[in-house]
């Protein structure tokens, strides 16, 4: 058995270790997302946690990790006559990025089908991780169809499989442990919110700490067993502390004042998800239990807020994640030292009665018989103020808007929606094939080519939006670039949920430049577009050639392209000196049209005498043509989004 680096031997990273211990005390927190640089002990800490968790009771050989007190009816192991539970280690299951949906959910048991000629369910990774830890390294790179599976299970705590004649549900209460490097892309917001806690880690900057990390790591690699034995006592102490905290967790209480403080923090830091309030409450109770206390303090809530709120907080464009420490300290201080209650100056104190007429409503209590009477007015005001926002983001008002825009059938990877008969399958559906063979000849099992079935998969497909912007000229070009910057920002905010990528090509002077490579990172776009130069001549052929090369390189990633050209079409710099720049532009536009690249041409021509070159260019591109003169950045964003479907 491979030796695991001891959790107690990890140097530094106090917040990371604290977050993992909280999830050990209360598995209903939802798990921990660990973000940080490579080599910062993310995986080491996650794997080390399982070794110090108190054991659970289970029946040996149970594939569902049933609780012996309430075994699954379909579990033959736990329902057997000789089923006897014993202490066992908490499951630690690694979910590979390339795992198939069948491997995760469970599938038809082919061995029993072949040997016994009957259908039976083979549990997947979710069953193995029940009552334990599900670890996902580089969770932000997890395929969308697996993310969808995890969202369903994390929400319900149950895995339901209904496919190809199988229909079964089993408990899947799992603690998610995910690690990721932000340089490789963000995590879908829906899954991000499912992680109860989030920690940002970095390699230590202190030389003494770094040297101690290296010493311990080298000692572990030289003799893992001896090194682990040195830290066994500390590990057992942590395990005992977790067990005691689990036992007393139910007795930990939160005062009404601190209950309000939790909600106040979520409001002050503009956290939309109500799950934040619930998780913050649970994390604060777990902190108190770990410390051996039955009463939550304001400091517990402050500490928990650092783990619960940063990844749920609404961020403004280009704003870094995290919490304002000074603001958090001030709010905590107020919760610890609440102001004294105001003196009661009601008429009852002076022996006088209120002379307010009965038919005149009190401003502070408009309708005592209907406490919700003011809510309709508030709702109406909010709705009226949001009309403009709804128009500016019409696609985002759909409650199902998250995720990639379009579904593609017959994808090589993705969610299996059905199986169809096919004597020459591209992706053999073994369960459907065996089921068909069993149904065709129940008495004598055999598989023929007529039984073969092919998998039909569906996958969500994102977009690659390539903005080709004319940066030549003077004032008009500067206005165009400001418009483009606002548009890129809006598209990237949307791309964060939809997995789109945005790229910007600017052309001016003698050539074109890829100023923003394909990305969905808002911070990267801000840095690239911060000081984009304008002015000079118009090398339009260079820009079209660069756009074609970029789209050809990105084509293998499975993104649907959209080319958006902002220009007046007045090309005056060719790829070679002897060529005509306008004719070269038309030729390159025709090549893009032949490659079936969807395009949109936004005409920026503002001169009194108009040549109409942009319209001709749109015809060569077989693209839609729109005048851009009156479009704001918000309207430009809507125009592009509408063309994405």
Coordinates of C-alpha atoms in Angstrom, one line a residue:
X1 CA 0.0 0.0 0.0
X2 CA 1.3 3.4 -1.0
X3 CA 2.2 5.6 2.0
X4 CA 0.4 8.9 2.2
X5 CA 2.3 12.0 3.4
X6 CA 1.0 12.7 6.9
X7 CA -1.4 15.6 7.3
X8 CA 0.2 16.7 10.5
X9 CA 3.6 17.0 8.8
X10 CA 2.4 19.7 6.4
X11 CA 4.4 22.9 7.0
X12 CA 2.4 26.1 7.2
X13 CA -0.8 26.5 5.2
X14 CA -3.0 27.0 8.3
X15 CA -6.1 28.2 6.5
X16 CA -6.0 25.2 4.1
X17 CA -5.6 22.7 7.0
X18 CA -8.4 24.5 8.9
X19 CA -10.8 24.3 6.0
X20 CA -10.2 20.6 5.6
X21 CA -10.7 19.9 9.3
X22 CA -14.0 21.8 9.2
X23 CA -15.3 19.6 6.4
X24 CA -14.1 16.6 8.4
X25 CA -16.2 17.7 11.4
X26 CA -19.3 18.5 9.3
X27 CA -19.4 16.7 5.9
X28 CA -22.6 18.6 5.0
X29 CA -20.5 21.8 4.4
X30 CA -20.1 20.6 0.8
X31 CA -16.3 20.3 0.6
X32 CA -13.3 22.5 -0.1
X33 CA -12.0 24.0 -3.3
X34 CA -8.3 24.6 -3.2
X35 CA -6.9 27.1 -5.6
X36 CA -3.2 27.9 -6.0
X37 CA 0.1 27.5 -7.8
X38 CA 1.6 24.2 -8.6
X39 CA 3.6 22.6 -5.8
X40 CA 1.8 24.4 -3.0
X41 CA 0.6 21.2 -1.1
X42 CA -2.9 21.2 -2.5
X43 CA -3.1 17.5 -3.4
X44 CA -0.9 16.5 -0.4
X45 CA -3.3 18.1 2.1
X46 CA -6.4 16.7 0.4
X47 CA -5.0 13.1 0.4
X48 CA -3.6 13.4 3.9
X49 CA -7.0 14.4 5.3
X50 CA -8.5 10.9 4.6
X51 CA -5.9 9.2 6.8
X52 CA -6.8 11.2 10.0
X53 CA -10.6 10.9 9.7
X54 CA -12.3 8.7 12.3
X55 CA -13.4 5.4 10.8
X56 CA -16.9 4.6 9.7
X57 CA -19.0 1.4 10.2
X58 CA -19.6 -0.6 7.1
X59 CA -20.0 -4.2 5.9
X60 CA -16.9 -5.6 4.2
X61 CA -17.4 -5.9 0.4
X62 CA -20.3 -3.4 0.3
X63 CA -20.1 -1.6 -3.1
X64 CA -22.5 1.1 -2.0
X65 CA -20.8 2.0 1.4
X66 CA -24.1 1.5 3.1
X67 CA -24.8 2.8 6.6
X68 CA -25.4 -0.5 8.5
X69 CA -28.3 1.2 10.3
X70 CA -30.1 1.8 7.0
X71 CA -28.7 -0.5 4.2
X72 CA -29.8 -0.2 0.6
X73 CA -32.5 -2.7 -0.4
X74 CA -30.6 -3.5 -3.6
X75 CA -27.4 -4.2 -1.7
X76 CA -27.0 -8.0 -1.6
X77 CA -24.0 -7.7 0.6
X78 CA -25.6 -5.7 3.5
X79 CA -28.9 -7.7 3.1
X80 CA -27.2 -11.0 3.5
X81 CA -27.6 -13.3 6.5
X82 CA -24.0 -13.0 7.6
X83 CA -23.6 -9.3 7.1
X84 CA -21.5 -8.0 10.0
X85 CA -20.3 -4.3 10.1
X86 CA -16.8 -3.4 11.2
X87 CA -14.8 -0.2 11.4
X88 CA -13.3 0.9 8.1
X89 CA -11.4 3.9 6.7
X90 CA -13.4 6.7 5.2
X91 CA -13.5 6.3 1.4
X92 CA -11.2 8.5 -0.6
X93 CA -12.1 8.3 -4.3
X94 CA -10.2 10.0 -7.1
X95 CA -12.3 11.2 -10.0
X96 CA -10.1 11.2 -13.2
X97 CA -10.8 14.0 -15.6
X98 CA -11.2 11.5 -18.5
X99 CA -13.7 9.2 -16.6
X100 CA -16.7 8.1 -18.6
X101 CA -20.2 8.8 -17.4
X102 CA -20.8 5.1 -16.9
X103 CA -17.8 4.9 -14.6
X104 CA -19.0 7.8 -12.5
X105 CA -22.7 7.0 -12.3
X106 CA -22.6 3.2 -12.6
X107 CA -23.7 0.9 -15.4
X108 CA -24.9 -2.5 -16.3
X109 CA -22.8 -5.3 -14.7
X110 CA -21.4 -7.0 -17.8
X111 CA -19.9 -9.9 -15.9
X112 CA -23.2 -10.9 -14.4
X113 CA -24.9 -10.4 -17.7
X114 CA -22.5 -12.7 -19.5
X115 CA -22.3 -15.3 -16.8
X116 CA -25.8 -15.4 -15.5
X117 CA -27.8 -13.9 -18.4
X118 CA -29.5 -11.2 -16.2
X119 CA -29.4 -7.5 -15.7
X120 CA -27.6 -6.1 -12.7
X121 CA -26.3 -2.7 -11.6
X122 CA -22.6 -2.1 -11.2
X123 CA -22.0 0.8 -8.9
X124 CA -19.8 3.6 -10.0
X125 CA -17.4 6.1 -8.3
X126 CA -20.3 8.0 -6.7
X127 CA -21.3 4.9 -4.8
X128 CA -17.7 4.3 -3.8
X129 CA -17.4 7.8 -2.4
X130 CA -20.7 7.7 -0.4
X131 CA -19.9 8.8 3.2
X132 CA -16.5 9.8 2.1
X133 CA -14.3 12.1 0.0
X134 CA -14.5 12.6 -3.8
X135 CA -11.2 14.2 -4.9
X136 CA -10.9 16.0 -8.3
X137 CA -7.6 17.3 -9.3
X138 CA -7.7 20.2 -11.8
X139 CA -11.5 20.3 -11.2
X140 CA -11.8 23.3 -13.5
X141 CA -10.9 21.1 -16.5
X142 CA -13.6 18.6 -15.7
X143 CA -15.8 17.8 -18.7
X144 CA -19.2 19.6 -18.7
X145 CA -21.2 16.3 -18.7
X146 CA -19.4 15.2 -15.5
X147 CA -20.0 18.6 -13.9
X148 CA -23.7 18.3 -14.6
X149 CA -23.6 14.9 -12.8
X150 CA -21.9 16.3 -9.8
X151 CA -24.3 19.2 -9.6
X152 CA -27.3 16.9 -9.4
X153 CA -25.7 14.6 -6.8
X154 CA -24.4 17.5 -4.7
X155 CA -27.8 19.0 -4.6
X156 CA -29.8 15.8 -3.8
X157 CA -27.3 13.5 -2.1
X158 CA -28.7 10.8 -4.2
X159 CA -27.4 9.2 -7.5
X160 CA -30.2 8.1 -9.8
X161 CA -29.5 6.0 -12.9
X162 CA -32.3 5.4 -15.4
X163 CA -31.0 4.2 -18.7
X164 CA -31.1 1.1 -21.0
X165 CA -33.5 -0.8 -18.8
X166 CA -31.8 0.1 -15.5
X167 CA -33.6 2.1 -12.8
X168 CA -31.9 2.5 -9.5
X169 CA -31.2 5.2 -6.9
X170 CA -28.7 5.0 -4.1
X171 CA -27.4 7.5 -1.5
X172 CA -24.3 9.5 -2.6
X173 CA -23.5 11.9 0.3
X174 CA -20.1 13.0 -0.7
X175 CA -17.6 15.7 0.4
X176 CA -16.0 17.3 -2.6
X177 CA -12.3 18.1 -2.5
X178 CA -11.2 20.0 -5.6
X179 CA -7.9 21.5 -6.6
X180 CA -7.2 23.9 -9.5
X181 CA -4.8 26.4 -10.9
X182 CA -6.6 29.6 -12.1
X183 CA -4.2 30.0 -14.9
X184 CA -5.8 27.1 -16.6
X185 CA -9.3 28.6 -16.5
X186 CA -12.2 29.3 -14.1
X187 CA -14.7 26.9 -12.6
X188 CA -18.4 27.0 -13.6
X189 CA -20.3 29.2 -11.2
X190 CA -22.8 26.5 -10.4
X191 CA -20.2 24.1 -9.3
X192 CA -18.1 26.8 -7.6
X193 CA -21.1 27.6 -5.3
X194 CA -21.4 23.9 -4.4
X195 CA -18.0 23.9 -2.7
X196 CA -18.8 25.0 0.8
X197 CA -15.3 26.5 1.5
X198 CA -12.6 27.9 -0.8
X199 CA -8.9 28.5 0.0
X200 CA -6.3 30.3 -2.0
X201 CA -2.8 28.8 -1.4
X202 CA 0.6 29.8 -2.5
X203 CA 4.1 28.5 -2.0
X204 CA 5.7 30.0 1.1
X205 CA 7.9 33.1 0.6
X206 CA 9.9 32.7 3.8
X207 CA 13.2 30.9 3.2
X208 CA 13.2 29.1 6.6
X209 CA 9.7 27.7 5.9
X210 CA 10.6 26.6 2.4
X211 CA 13.7 24.8 3.6
X212 CA 11.7 23.0 6.2
X213 CA 9.2 21.9 3.6
X214 CA 12.1 20.5 1.5
X215 CA 13.7 18.7 4.4
X216 CA 10.5 16.9 5.4
X217 CA 9.7 16.0 1.8
X218 CA 13.1 14.5 1.2
X219 CA 12.9 12.6 4.5
X220 CA 9.5 11.2 3.5
X221 CA 10.7 10.0 0.1
X222 CA 13.8 8.4 1.7
X223 CA 11.8 6.3 4.2
X224 CA 8.0 6.8 4.0
X225 CA 7.2 4.4 6.9
X226 CA 9.8 5.8 9.3
X227 CA 8.7 9.4 8.5
X228 CA 5.0 8.6 9.0
X229 CA 5.8 6.9 12.3
X230 CA 7.4 10.1 13.6
X231 CA 4.1 11.9 12.9
X232 CA 1.7 9.2 14.1
X233 CA 1.1 10.7 17.5
X234 CA 0.1 14.1 16.0
X235 CA -2.1 12.4 13.5
X236 CA -3.9 10.4 16.2
X237 CA -4.4 13.6 18.2
X238 CA -6.0 15.3 15.2
X239 CA -8.2 12.2 14.6
X240 CA -9.4 12.3 18.3
X241 CA -10.0 16.1 18.0
X242 CA -12.2 15.5 14.9
X243 CA -14.1 12.7 16.6
X244 CA -14.8 14.8 19.7
X245 CA -15.9 17.7 17.6
X246 CA -18.2 15.5 15.5
X247 CA -19.8 14.2 18.8
X248 CA -20.5 17.7 20.2
X249 CA -21.4 19.4 17.0
X250 CA -25.2 19.0 17.6
X251 CA -24.9 20.8 20.9
X252 CA -23.2 23.9 19.5
X253 CA -25.6 26.9 19.3
X254 CA -25.6 30.3 17.7
X255 CA -27.2 33.3 19.4
X256 CA -29.9 35.3 17.7
X257 CA -27.5 38.3 17.5
X258 CA -24.9 36.3 15.7
X259 CA -27.5 34.8 13.5
X260 CA -28.3 38.3 12.3
X261 CA -24.5 39.0 12.0
X262 CA -24.2 36.1 9.5
X263 CA -26.9 37.6 7.3
X264 CA -25.4 41.0 7.7
X265 CA -22.0 39.8 6.4
X266 CA -23.6 38.2 3.4
X267 CA -25.4 41.4 2.6
X268 CA -22.5 43.7 3.2
X269 CA -20.2 41.7 0.9
X270 CA -22.9 41.4 -1.8
X271 CA -23.2 37.6 -1.7
X272 CA -26.2 36.5 -3.8
X273 CA -26.4 32.8 -2.9
X274 CA -28.4 32.0 0.2
X275 CA -26.3 28.9 0.5
X276 CA -23.6 31.2 1.8
X277 CA -25.6 32.0 4.9
X278 CA -26.3 28.3 5.6
X279 CA -22.7 27.3 5.0
X280 CA -21.3 30.2 7.1
X281 CA -23.6 29.1 10.0
X282 CA -22.4 25.5 9.7
X283 CA -18.7 26.4 9.4
X284 CA -18.9 28.7 12.5
X285 CA -20.4 25.8 14.5
X286 CA -17.8 23.4 13.3
X287 CA -15.1 25.9 14.3
X288 CA -16.5 26.1 17.8
X289 CA -16.8 22.3 18.1
X290 CA -13.1 21.9 17.0
X291 CA -12.2 24.3 19.8
X292 CA -14.3 22.3 22.3
X293 CA -17.0 25.1 22.8
X294 CA -20.7 24.8 22.6
X295 CA -21.3 28.5 21.8
X296 CA -20.3 30.2 18.5
X297 CA -18.5 33.5 18.9
X298 CA -18.3 36.5 16.5
X299 CA -14.6 35.6 15.8
X300 CA -15.7 32.1 14.7
X301 CA -18.0 33.7 12.1
X302 CA -15.3 36.1 11.0
X303 CA -12.8 33.2 10.5
X304 CA -15.5 31.1 8.7
X305 CA -16.4 34.1 6.4
X306 CA -12.8 34.1 5.0
X307 CA -13.5 30.6 3.7
X308 CA -17.2 30.8 2.8
X309 CA -17.7 34.2 1.2
X310 CA -14.8 35.1 -1.2
X311 CA -15.8 32.8 -4.0
X312 CA -19.5 33.7 -3.7
X313 CA -19.2 37.4 -3.6
X314 CA -20.4 39.5 -6.6
X315 CA -17.4 41.0 -8.2
X316 CA -17.2 44.1 -10.3
X317 CA -15.3 43.9 -13.6
X318 CA -11.6 43.4 -13.1
X319 CA -12.0 43.3 -9.3
X320 CA -9.8 40.8 -7.6
X321 CA -11.4 38.1 -5.4
X322 CA -11.2 38.2 -1.6
X323 CA -12.7 40.2 1.2
X324 CA -12.0 43.7 2.5
X325 CA -10.2 42.8 5.7
X326 CA -10.7 46.2 7.3
X327 CA -14.5 46.1 6.6
X328 CA -14.7 42.5 8.0
X329 CA -12.8 43.5 11.1
X330 CA -15.1 46.5 11.6
X331 CA -18.3 44.5 11.3
X332 CA -16.9 41.8 13.6
X333 CA -16.1 44.5 16.2
X334 CA -19.6 45.8 16.0
X335 CA -21.0 42.3 16.5
X336 CA -18.8 41.8 19.6
X337 CA -19.7 45.1 21.1
X338 CA -23.3 46.0 20.0
X339 CA -24.5 49.5 20.7
X340 CA -26.8 49.8 23.7
X341 CA -30.5 49.8 22.9
X342 CA -32.1 53.2 22.4
X343 CA -34.1 54.7 25.2
X344 CA -37.9 54.0 24.9
X345 CA -39.6 57.3 24.3
X346 CA -43.1 55.9 23.6
X347 CA -46.1 57.8 24.9
X348 CA -46.6 55.0 27.5
X349 CA -43.7 56.3 29.5
X350 CA -45.3 59.6 30.1
X351 CA -48.7 58.2 30.8
X352 CA -50.1 59.6 27.5
X353 CA -51.8 57.7 24.8
X354 CA -51.2 58.2 21.1
X355 CA -53.6 60.7 19.5
X356 CA -53.0 59.4 16.0
X357 CA -56.3 59.1 14.1
X358 CA -57.4 55.5 13.6
X359 CA -57.8 56.1 9.8
X360 CA -54.3 57.5 9.4
X361 CA -51.8 54.7 8.8
X362 CA -48.5 54.8 10.7
X363 CA -45.6 55.4 8.2
X364 CA -43.5 52.7 9.9
X365 CA -46.3 50.1 9.9
X366 CA -48.4 50.7 6.8
X367 CA -50.7 47.6 7.2
X368 CA -50.7 45.6 10.4
X369 CA -53.1 43.1 9.0
X370 CA -50.9 42.4 5.9
X371 CA -47.2 42.4 6.7
X372 CA -46.5 41.9 3.0
X373 CA -48.4 44.9 1.9
X374 CA -45.2 46.9 1.2
X375 CA -43.5 44.0 -0.7
X376 CA -45.6 44.5 -3.8
X377 CA -44.5 48.1 -4.1
X378 CA -40.9 47.1 -3.5
X379 CA -41.2 44.4 -6.1
X380 CA -42.8 46.8 -8.6
X381 CA -40.1 49.3 -8.1
X382 CA -37.4 46.7 -8.5
X383 CA -39.0 45.4 -11.7
X384 CA -39.3 48.9 -13.1
X385 CA -35.7 49.7 -12.4
X386 CA -34.5 46.4 -14.0
X387 CA -36.3 46.9 -17.3
X388 CA -33.2 48.4 -18.9
X389 CA -31.0 45.6 -17.5
X390 CA -33.3 42.9 -18.9
X391 CA -33.1 44.5 -22.3
X392 CA -29.4 44.7 -22.2
X393 CA -28.9 41.1 -21.3
X394 CA -31.9 39.4 -22.8
X395 CA -30.2 36.0 -23.0
X396 CA -29.2 36.0 -19.4
X397 CA -32.8 36.3 -18.2
X398 CA -33.4 32.6 -19.1
X399 CA -33.1 30.6 -15.9
X400 CA -31.4 27.9 -17.9
X401 CA -28.9 30.2 -19.4
X402 CA -25.8 28.8 -17.7
X403 CA -23.5 26.4 -19.5
X404 CA -22.6 26.4 -23.1
X405 CA -25.1 27.7 -25.7
X406 CA -25.8 24.8 -28.1
X407 CA -26.1 21.1 -27.7
X408 CA -24.4 18.9 -30.4
X409 CA -25.6 15.4 -31.0
X410 CA -23.2 12.6 -32.0
X411 CA -20.3 14.2 -30.1
X412 CA -17.2 12.1 -29.4
X413 CA -17.5 13.0 -25.7
X414 CA -20.4 14.1 -23.6
X415 CA -23.6 12.8 -22.0
X416 CA -25.0 9.6 -23.4
X417 CA -28.6 10.2 -24.2
X418 CA -29.6 6.9 -25.8
X419 CA -28.3 3.9 -27.8
X420 CA -29.3 3.0 -31.3
X421 CA -28.9 -0.3 -33.2
X422 CA -25.8 -0.2 -35.4
X423 CA -24.0 -3.2 -36.8
X424 CA -20.8 -1.0 -37.1
X425 CA -20.8 1.2 -34.0
X426 CA -18.4 4.0 -33.5
X427 CA -18.8 3.9 -29.7
X428 CA -20.1 0.5 -28.6
X429 CA -22.9 0.7 -26.1
X430 CA -22.2 -2.5 -24.2
X431 CA -25.1 -2.3 -21.8
X432 CA -27.7 -1.8 -24.6
X433 CA -26.0 -4.5 -26.7
X434 CA -26.1 -7.1 -23.9
X435 CA -29.6 -6.1 -22.9
X436 CA -30.8 -6.6 -26.5
X437 CA -29.0 -10.0 -26.6
X438 CA -30.7 -11.1 -23.3
X439 CA -34.1 -10.0 -24.5
X440 CA -33.7 -11.7 -28.0
X441 CA -32.8 -15.1 -26.6
X442 CA -33.4 -15.5 -22.8
X443 CA -32.7 -19.2 -22.8
X444 CA -29.4 -19.3 -24.6
X445 CA -27.3 -16.2 -24.3
X446 CA -25.2 -15.1 -27.3
X447 CA -24.2 -11.8 -28.9
X448 CA -24.4 -11.3 -32.7
X449 CA -23.8 -8.3 -34.9
X450 CA -27.5 -7.7 -34.9
X451 CA -27.4 -7.0 -31.2
X452 CA -24.7 -4.2 -31.5
X453 CA -25.8 -0.7 -30.4
X454 CA -24.1 2.6 -30.8
X455 CA -23.9 5.4 -28.2
X456 CA -25.6 8.7 -29.0
X457 CA -23.9 11.4 -27.0
X458 CA -24.7 15.1 -26.6
X459 CA -22.3 17.8 -25.6
X460 CA -22.5 21.5 -25.0
X461 CA -20.5 23.6 -27.4
X462 CA -19.0 27.0 -26.7
X463 CA -18.1 29.8 -29.0
X464 CA -14.9 31.6 -30.1
X465 CA -15.6 35.2 -30.7
X466 CA -12.9 36.9 -32.7
X467 CA -13.2 40.7 -32.8
X468 CA -11.1 42.2 -35.6
X469 CA -10.9 46.0 -34.9
X470 CA -9.7 48.8 -37.1
X471 CA -7.3 50.8 -34.9
X472 CA -6.2 53.1 -37.7
X473 CA -7.1 56.8 -37.8
X474 CA -7.3 59.2 -34.8
X475 CA -10.4 60.2 -32.8
X476 CA -12.7 57.7 -34.5
X477 CA -10.3 54.8 -33.9
X478 CA -10.1 55.8 -30.2
X479 CA -13.8 55.8 -29.9
X480 CA -14.0 52.4 -31.6
X481 CA -11.4 50.9 -29.2
X482 CA -13.3 52.2 -26.1
X483 CA -16.4 50.6 -27.5
X484 CA -14.5 47.3 -28.1
X485 CA -13.1 47.3 -24.6
X486 CA -16.6 47.6 -23.1
X487 CA -17.8 44.9 -25.4
X488 CA -15.0 42.5 -24.6
X489 CA -15.7 43.0 -20.9
X490 CA -19.4 42.2 -21.3
X491 CA -18.7 39.2 -23.4
X492 CA -16.2 37.9 -20.9
X493 CA -18.6 38.2 -18.0
X494 CA -21.1 36.1 -20.0
X495 CA -18.3 33.7 -21.2
X496 CA -17.5 32.9 -17.6
X497 CA -20.7 31.0 -17.4
X498 CA -21.0 29.8 -21.0
X499 CA -17.4 28.7 -21.6
X500 CA -17.0 31.0 -24.6
X501 CA -13.7 32.5 -25.5
X502 CA -13.0 36.0 -26.8
X503 CA -10.0 37.1 -28.9
X504 CA -9.1 40.6 -30.2
X505 CA -7.1 41.4 -33.3
X506 CA -6.3 45.1 -33.9
X507 CA -4.8 46.4 -37.1
X508 CA -3.0 49.7 -37.7
X509 CA 0.2 51.0 -39.2
X510 CA 1.8 48.3 -41.3
X511 CA 0.4 45.1 -39.8
X512 CA -2.2 43.4 -37.5
X513 CA -1.6 42.2 -34.0
X514 CA -3.3 39.6 -31.8
X515 CA -3.7 41.8 -28.8
X516 CA -5.8 39.4 -26.8
X517 CA -5.3 35.6 -27.4
X518 CA -8.5 33.5 -27.0
X519 CA -9.4 33.7 -23.3
X520 CA -12.3 33.7 -20.9
X521 CA -10.2 35.4 -18.2
X522 CA -11.4 38.9 -17.4
X523 CA -8.1 40.0 -15.7
X524 CA -6.1 38.9 -18.7
X525 CA -8.3 40.9 -21.0
X526 CA -8.0 44.0 -18.8
X527 CA -4.2 43.9 -18.9
X528 CA -4.1 43.3 -22.7
X529 CA -6.6 46.1 -23.5
X530 CA -5.4 48.7 -21.0
X531 CA -3.2 50.7 -23.3
X532 CA -4.1 49.7 -26.8
X533 CA -2.5 52.1 -29.4
X534 CA -4.5 53.7 -32.2
X535 CA -3.7 55.7 -35.3
X536 CA -1.9 55.1 -38.6
X537 CA -2.8 53.3 -41.9
X538 CA -5.3 50.5 -42.5
X539 CA -3.6 47.0 -43.1
X540 CA -7.0 45.2 -43.5
X541 CA -5.5 42.2 -45.5
X542 CA -3.1 41.5 -42.6
X543 CA -6.0 41.4 -40.2
X544 CA -8.1 39.0 -42.3
X545 CA -5.1 36.8 -42.8
X546 CA -4.3 36.7 -39.1
X547 CA -8.0 36.0 -38.3
X548 CA -8.0 33.1 -40.7
X549 CA -4.8 31.6 -39.2
X550 CA -6.2 32.0 -35.6
X551 CA -9.5 30.3 -36.5
X552 CA -7.7 27.5 -38.2
X553 CA -5.5 26.8 -35.2
X554 CA -8.5 27.0 -32.7
X555 CA -10.7 24.8 -34.9
X556 CA -9.6 21.6 -33.2
X557 CA -10.9 22.7 -29.8
X558 CA -14.5 22.3 -30.8
X559 CA -15.6 25.9 -30.4
X560 CA -18.1 27.5 -32.8
X561 CA -16.4 30.5 -34.4
X562 CA -17.9 34.0 -34.9
X563 CA -15.8 36.6 -36.7
X564 CA -16.8 40.2 -35.9
X565 CA -15.2 42.9 -38.1
X566 CA -15.3 46.6 -37.1
X567 CA -14.0 48.6 -40.0
X568 CA -14.9 51.1 -42.7
X569 CA -13.2 48.7 -45.2
X570 CA -10.8 51.4 -46.6
X571 CA -7.7 49.2 -46.8
X572 CA -4.5 50.9 -47.9
X573 CA -1.7 48.5 -46.8
X574 CA -1.4 45.2 -48.7
X575 CA 0.4 42.0 -47.8
X576 CA 3.0 42.8 -50.5
X577 CA 3.9 46.1 -52.1
X578 CA 2.8 45.2 -55.7
X579 CA -0.6 44.0 -54.6
X580 CA -3.8 46.0 -54.4
X581 CA -4.9 46.1 -50.7
X582 CA -8.6 46.2 -51.5
X583 CA -8.6 43.3 -53.9
X584 CA -6.5 41.3 -51.4
X585 CA -9.1 42.0 -48.7
X586 CA -11.9 40.8 -50.9
X587 CA -9.9 37.6 -51.8
X588 CA -9.2 36.8 -48.1
X589 CA -12.8 37.5 -47.2
X590 CA -13.8 35.0 -49.9
X591 CA -11.5 32.4 -48.4
X592 CA -13.0 32.8 -45.0
X593 CA -16.5 32.5 -46.5
X594 CA -15.4 29.3 -48.2
X595 CA -14.3 27.9 -44.9
X596 CA -17.9 28.5 -43.6
X597 CA -16.8 31.0 -40.9
X598 CA -19.9 32.8 -39.6
X599 CA -19.2 36.6 -39.6
X600 CA -20.6 39.9 -38.8
X601 CA -19.4 43.2 -40.3
X602 CA -20.0 46.4 -38.4
X603 CA -19.5 49.4 -40.6
X604 CA -17.6 52.3 -38.9
X605 CA -17.5 54.6 -41.9
X606 CA -18.3 58.2 -40.8
X607 CA -17.1 60.3 -43.7
X608 CA -19.6 62.6 -45.5
X609 CA -18.8 60.8 -48.8
X610 CA -19.2 57.1 -48.1
X611 CA -17.6 54.4 -50.3
X612 CA -19.6 51.5 -49.0
X613 CA -16.5 49.3 -48.8
X614 CA -17.7 47.6 -45.5
X615 CA -20.9 46.4 -47.2
X616 CA -18.9 44.9 -50.1
X617 CA -16.7 43.2 -47.7
X618 CA -19.7 41.7 -45.9
X619 CA -20.9 40.3 -49.2
X620 CA -17.5 38.7 -49.9
X621 CA -17.6 37.2 -46.4
X622 CA -21.2 36.1 -46.9
X623 CA -21.7 37.9 -43.6
X624 CA -24.4 40.0 -42.0
X625 CA -23.9 43.8 -42.4
X626 CA -24.8 46.4 -39.8
X627 CA -23.8 50.1 -39.5
X628 CA -22.0 50.6 -36.3
X629 CA -22.1 54.4 -36.0
X630 CA -24.9 54.6 -33.4
X631 CA -24.1 51.4 -31.5
X632 CA -22.9 51.8 -27.9
X633 CA -20.8 49.1 -26.3
X634 CA -23.8 47.6 -24.6
X635 CA -25.8 47.5 -27.8
X636 CA -22.8 46.0 -29.6
X637 CA -22.6 43.3 -27.0
X638 CA -26.3 42.5 -27.5
X639 CA -25.8 42.4 -31.2
X640 CA -23.0 39.9 -31.0
X641 CA -24.8 37.8 -28.4
X642 CA -27.9 37.6 -30.5
X643 CA -25.8 36.1 -33.4
X644 CA -24.5 33.5 -31.1
X645 CA -27.9 32.0 -30.6

